[in-house]
Coordinates of C-alpha atoms and ligand atoms in Angstrom, one line a residue:
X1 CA 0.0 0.0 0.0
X2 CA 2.9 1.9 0.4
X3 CA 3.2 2.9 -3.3
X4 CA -0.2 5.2 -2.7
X5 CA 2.4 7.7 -0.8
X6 CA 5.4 7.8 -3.5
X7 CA 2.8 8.4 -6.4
X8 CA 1.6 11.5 -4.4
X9 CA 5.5 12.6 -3.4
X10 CA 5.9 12.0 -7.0
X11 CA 2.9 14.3 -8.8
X12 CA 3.3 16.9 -5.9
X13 CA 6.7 17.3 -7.8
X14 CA 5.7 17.3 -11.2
X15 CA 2.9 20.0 -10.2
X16 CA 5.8 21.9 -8.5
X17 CA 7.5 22.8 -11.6
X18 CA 4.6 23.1 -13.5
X19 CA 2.9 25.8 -11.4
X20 CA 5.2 28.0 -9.7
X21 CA 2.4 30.3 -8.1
X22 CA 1.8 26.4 -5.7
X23 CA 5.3 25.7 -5.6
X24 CA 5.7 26.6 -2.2
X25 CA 2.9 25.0 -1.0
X26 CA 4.2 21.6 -2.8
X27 CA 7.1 21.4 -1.9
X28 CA 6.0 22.0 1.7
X29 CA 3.6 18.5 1.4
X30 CA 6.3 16.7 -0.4
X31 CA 7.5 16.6 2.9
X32 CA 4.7 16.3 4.6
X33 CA 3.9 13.2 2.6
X34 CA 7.1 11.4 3.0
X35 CA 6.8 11.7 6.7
X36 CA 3.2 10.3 6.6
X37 CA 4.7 7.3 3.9
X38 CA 6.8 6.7 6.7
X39 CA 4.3 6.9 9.6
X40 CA 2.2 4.7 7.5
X41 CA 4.4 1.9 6.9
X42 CA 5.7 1.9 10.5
X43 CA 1.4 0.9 11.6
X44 CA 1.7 -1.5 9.2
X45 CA 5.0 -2.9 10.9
X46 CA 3.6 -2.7 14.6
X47 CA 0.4 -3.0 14.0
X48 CA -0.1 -5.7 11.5
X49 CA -1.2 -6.0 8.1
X50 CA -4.4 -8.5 9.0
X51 CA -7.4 -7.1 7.8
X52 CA -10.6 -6.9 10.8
X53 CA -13.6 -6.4 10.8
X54 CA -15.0 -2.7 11.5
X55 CA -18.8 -1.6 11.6
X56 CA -19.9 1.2 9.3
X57 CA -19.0 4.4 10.1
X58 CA -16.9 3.3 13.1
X59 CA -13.7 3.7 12.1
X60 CA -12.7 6.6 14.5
X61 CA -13.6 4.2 17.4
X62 CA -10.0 2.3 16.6
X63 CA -8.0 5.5 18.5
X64 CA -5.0 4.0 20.2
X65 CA -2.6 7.0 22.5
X66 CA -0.5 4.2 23.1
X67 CA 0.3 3.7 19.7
X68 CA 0.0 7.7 18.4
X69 CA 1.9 9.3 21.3
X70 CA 5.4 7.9 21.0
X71 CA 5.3 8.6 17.4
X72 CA 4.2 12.5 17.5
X73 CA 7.4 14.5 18.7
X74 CA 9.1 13.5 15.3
X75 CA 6.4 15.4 13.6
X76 CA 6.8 18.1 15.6
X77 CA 10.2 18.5 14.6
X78 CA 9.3 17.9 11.2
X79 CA 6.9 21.0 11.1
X80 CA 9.2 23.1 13.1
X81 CA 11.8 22.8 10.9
X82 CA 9.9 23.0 7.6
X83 CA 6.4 24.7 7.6
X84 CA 5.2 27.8 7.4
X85 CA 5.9 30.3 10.4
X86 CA 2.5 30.1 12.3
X87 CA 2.0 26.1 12.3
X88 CA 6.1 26.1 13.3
X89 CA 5.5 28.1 16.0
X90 CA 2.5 26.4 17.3
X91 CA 4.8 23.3 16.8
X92 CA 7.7 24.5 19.0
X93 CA 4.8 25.4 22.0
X94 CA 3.4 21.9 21.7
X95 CA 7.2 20.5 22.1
X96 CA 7.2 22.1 25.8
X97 CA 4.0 20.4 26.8
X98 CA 3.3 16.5 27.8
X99 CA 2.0 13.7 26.5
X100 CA -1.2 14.3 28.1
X101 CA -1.8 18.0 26.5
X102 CA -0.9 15.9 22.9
X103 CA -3.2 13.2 23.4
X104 CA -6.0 16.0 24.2
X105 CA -5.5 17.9 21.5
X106 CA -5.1 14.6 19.0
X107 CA -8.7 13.0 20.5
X108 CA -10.4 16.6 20.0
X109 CA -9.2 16.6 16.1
X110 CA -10.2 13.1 16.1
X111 CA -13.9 13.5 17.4
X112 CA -14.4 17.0 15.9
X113 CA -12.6 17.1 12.7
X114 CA -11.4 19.7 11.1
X115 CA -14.0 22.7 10.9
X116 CA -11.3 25.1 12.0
X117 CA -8.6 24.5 9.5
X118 CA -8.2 27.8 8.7
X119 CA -6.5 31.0 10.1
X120 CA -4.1 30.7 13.3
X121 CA -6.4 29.2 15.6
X122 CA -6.8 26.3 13.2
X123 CA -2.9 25.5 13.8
X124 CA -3.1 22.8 16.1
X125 CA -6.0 21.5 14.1
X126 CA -3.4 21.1 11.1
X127 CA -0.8 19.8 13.0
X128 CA -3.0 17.1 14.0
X129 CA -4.4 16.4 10.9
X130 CA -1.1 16.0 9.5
X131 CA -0.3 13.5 12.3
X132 CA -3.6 11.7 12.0
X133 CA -4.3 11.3 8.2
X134 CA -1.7 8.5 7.7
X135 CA -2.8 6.3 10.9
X136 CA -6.8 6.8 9.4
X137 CA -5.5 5.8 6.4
X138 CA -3.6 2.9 7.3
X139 CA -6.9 1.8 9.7
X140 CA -9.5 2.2 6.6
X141 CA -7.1 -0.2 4.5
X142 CA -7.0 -2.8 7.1
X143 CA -10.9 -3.1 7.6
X144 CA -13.7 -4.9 6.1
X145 CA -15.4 -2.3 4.0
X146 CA -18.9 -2.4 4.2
X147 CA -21.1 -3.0 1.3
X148 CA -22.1 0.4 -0.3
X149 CA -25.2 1.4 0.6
X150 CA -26.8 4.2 -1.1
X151 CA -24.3 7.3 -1.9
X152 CA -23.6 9.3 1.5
X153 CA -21.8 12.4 1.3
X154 CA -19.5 12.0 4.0
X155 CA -17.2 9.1 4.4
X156 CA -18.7 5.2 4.9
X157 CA -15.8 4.2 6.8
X158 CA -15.0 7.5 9.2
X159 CA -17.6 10.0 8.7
X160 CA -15.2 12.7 7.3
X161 CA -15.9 15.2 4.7
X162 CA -14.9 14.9 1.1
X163 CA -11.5 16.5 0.4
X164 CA -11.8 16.3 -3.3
X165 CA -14.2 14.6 -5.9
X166 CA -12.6 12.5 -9.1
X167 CA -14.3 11.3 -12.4
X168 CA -12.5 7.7 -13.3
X169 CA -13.5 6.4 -16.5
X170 CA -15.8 3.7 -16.7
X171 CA -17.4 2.2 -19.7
X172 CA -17.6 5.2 -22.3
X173 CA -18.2 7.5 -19.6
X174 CA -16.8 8.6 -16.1
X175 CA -17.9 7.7 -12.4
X176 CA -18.0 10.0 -10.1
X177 CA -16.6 9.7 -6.6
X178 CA -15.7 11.6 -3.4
X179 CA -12.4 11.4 -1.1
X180 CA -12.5 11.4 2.0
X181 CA -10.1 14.3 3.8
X182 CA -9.0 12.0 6.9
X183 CA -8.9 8.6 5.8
X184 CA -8.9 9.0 2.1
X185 CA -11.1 6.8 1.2
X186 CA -12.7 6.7 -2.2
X187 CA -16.9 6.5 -2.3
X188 CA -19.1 6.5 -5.4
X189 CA -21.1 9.1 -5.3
X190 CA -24.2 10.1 -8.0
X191 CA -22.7 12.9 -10.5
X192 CA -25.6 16.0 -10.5
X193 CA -26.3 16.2 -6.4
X194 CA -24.6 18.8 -4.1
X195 CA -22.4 17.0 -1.6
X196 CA -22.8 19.2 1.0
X197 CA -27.2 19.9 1.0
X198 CA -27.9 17.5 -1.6
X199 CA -29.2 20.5 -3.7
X200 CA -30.1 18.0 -6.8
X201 CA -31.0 21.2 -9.2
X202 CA -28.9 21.0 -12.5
X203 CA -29.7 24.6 -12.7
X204 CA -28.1 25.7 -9.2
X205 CA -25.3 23.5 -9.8
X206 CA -22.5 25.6 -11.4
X207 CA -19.3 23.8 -12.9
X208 CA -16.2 26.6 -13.2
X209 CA -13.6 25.6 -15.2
X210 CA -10.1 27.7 -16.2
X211 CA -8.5 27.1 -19.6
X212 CA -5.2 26.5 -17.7
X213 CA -6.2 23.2 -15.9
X214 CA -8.1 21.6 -18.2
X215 CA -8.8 18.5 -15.7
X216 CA -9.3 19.9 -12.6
X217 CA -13.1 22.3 -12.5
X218 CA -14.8 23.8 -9.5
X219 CA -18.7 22.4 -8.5
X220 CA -20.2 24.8 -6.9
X221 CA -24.0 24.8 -5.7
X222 CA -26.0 28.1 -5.5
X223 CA -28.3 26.4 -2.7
X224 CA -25.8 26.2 0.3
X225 CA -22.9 28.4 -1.2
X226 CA -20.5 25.6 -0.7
X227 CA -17.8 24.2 -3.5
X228 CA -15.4 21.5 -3.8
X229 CA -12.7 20.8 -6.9
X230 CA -13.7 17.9 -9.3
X231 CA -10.1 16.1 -11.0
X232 CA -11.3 14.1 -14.0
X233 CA -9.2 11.3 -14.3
X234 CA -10.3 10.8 -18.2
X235 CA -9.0 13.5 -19.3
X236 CA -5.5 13.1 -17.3
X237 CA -4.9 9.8 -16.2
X238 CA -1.7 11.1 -14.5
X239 CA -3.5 13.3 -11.6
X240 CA -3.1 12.1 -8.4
X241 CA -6.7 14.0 -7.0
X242 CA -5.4 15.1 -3.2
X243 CA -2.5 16.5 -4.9
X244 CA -3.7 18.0 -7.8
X245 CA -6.6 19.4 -5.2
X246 CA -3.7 21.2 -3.8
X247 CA -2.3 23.0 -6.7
X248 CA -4.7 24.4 -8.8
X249 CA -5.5 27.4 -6.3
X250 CA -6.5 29.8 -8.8
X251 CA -9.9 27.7 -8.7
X252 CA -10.3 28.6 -5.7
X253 CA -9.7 32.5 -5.5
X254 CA -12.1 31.9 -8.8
X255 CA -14.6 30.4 -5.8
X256 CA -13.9 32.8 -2.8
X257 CA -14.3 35.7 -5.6
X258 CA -18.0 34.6 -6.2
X259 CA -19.1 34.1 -2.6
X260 CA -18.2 30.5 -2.3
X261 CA -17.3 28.5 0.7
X262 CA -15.0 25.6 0.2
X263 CA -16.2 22.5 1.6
X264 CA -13.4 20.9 3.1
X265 CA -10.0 23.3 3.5
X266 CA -6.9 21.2 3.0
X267 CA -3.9 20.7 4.7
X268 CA -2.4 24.0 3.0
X269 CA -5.0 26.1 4.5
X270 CA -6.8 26.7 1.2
Ligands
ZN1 ZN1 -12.9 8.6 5.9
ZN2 ZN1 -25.4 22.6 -1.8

């Protein structure tokens, strides 16, 4: 499974060079990214690689501290040294406090998720995230999945919002589905419905796209005001979608410029 984080490490590059105005931004995850490969595989080493069973939705119940805890001062060093100036601050602070304080602040991320990504006050909730996404991950590939049942618009396995949606070719057409922002699963999910109020209007469902990025589009819906970025996967079968998500950020000032709300912030902030 570990070949999931290298193609990400890989495309983050690629996007790099291609887009200089998200450079920054890249090069900051390519890091991030290679610390959560690592993270991942060492679950996978000390936790096993058996798959168990898990009830729907229930995912978030797996939370081990004793696991989580020993492993978070490396990625506190990892952001001090490397990201932006507010999260590296807040990551020196946490350094000074316990284990107890960490755990805290991990279970609070864990239980509320992450509404309050953005600005300064969100920093902990980023670090966490960043600390957090690899372990989901490596718990939602070592469950039972349940059989789909209908098309919910947060995550079967952990409740989470959708980070990103894709398009993925299928017969002479394309699927759509939704990722999850914590776990990262991938959901099937019907193509003309709003994922956030389920808004199911063609005619207050507005697709933005930028001649520039001819894969990635903006669906926005005119009901709840909320948006999230679509990478179709027939039209570039090299996008990775959670990185590609985080490059093309003039879709998004596109979205912010006409009053709309994103539906899940990344890990960038944006
Ligand atoms: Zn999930
Ligand atoms: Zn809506």
């Amino acid at each position: 499974m570990n070949g999931k984080w290298d193609a990400r490490i890989r495309r983050a590059g690629e996007l790099a060079q291609a887009h200089p105005f998200a450079s920054e931004g890249l090069r900051f995850y390519q890091r991030l990214a290679q610390f959560q490969k690592f993270l991942y595989g060492s679950f996978e080493t000390d936790c096993g690689q058996a798959t168990r069973p898990c009830a729907p939705g229930a995912l978030r119940d797996e939370f081990d501290p004793f696991v989580l805890l020993p492993r978070f001062p490396s990625l506190l060093g990892l952001v001090e040294a490397s990201a932006p100036s507010i999260l590296a601050q807040s990551a020196r602070a946490l350094q000074n406090e316990g284990a107890k304080r960490w755990q805290a602040m991990l279970e609070k991320f864990w239980w509320d998720g992450n509404e309050s990504a953005a600005g300064a006050a969100g920093a902990e909730t980023v670090i966490s995230w960043i600390f957090l996404q690899p372990y989901a991950e490596y718990l939602a590939d070592h469950i039972e999945r349940p059989a789909p049942s209908g098309t919910p618009s947060v995550c079967p396995l952990c409740g989470g919002k959708p980070q990103v949606a894709a398009f993925r070719p299928e017969g002479d057409g394309a699927k759509r589905s939704l990722i999850c922002a914590l776990c990262s699963t991938e959901w099937d999910y019907r193509r003309i419905v709003c994922p956030s109020c389920g808004e199911e209007d063609v005619h207050k469902l507005a697709v933005y796209s930028a001649a520039e990025f001819k894969h990635v589009r903006v669906d926005a819906c005119d009901s709840c005001r909320s948006y999230l970025k679509t990478v179709d996967l027939t039209k570039n079968g090299l996008a990775v979608p959670v990185v590609d998500e985080l490059a093309m950020i003039p879709l998004d000032l596109w979205a912010a410029e006409h009053g709309y709300a994103k539906l899940q912030t990344n890990l960038l902030g944006i």
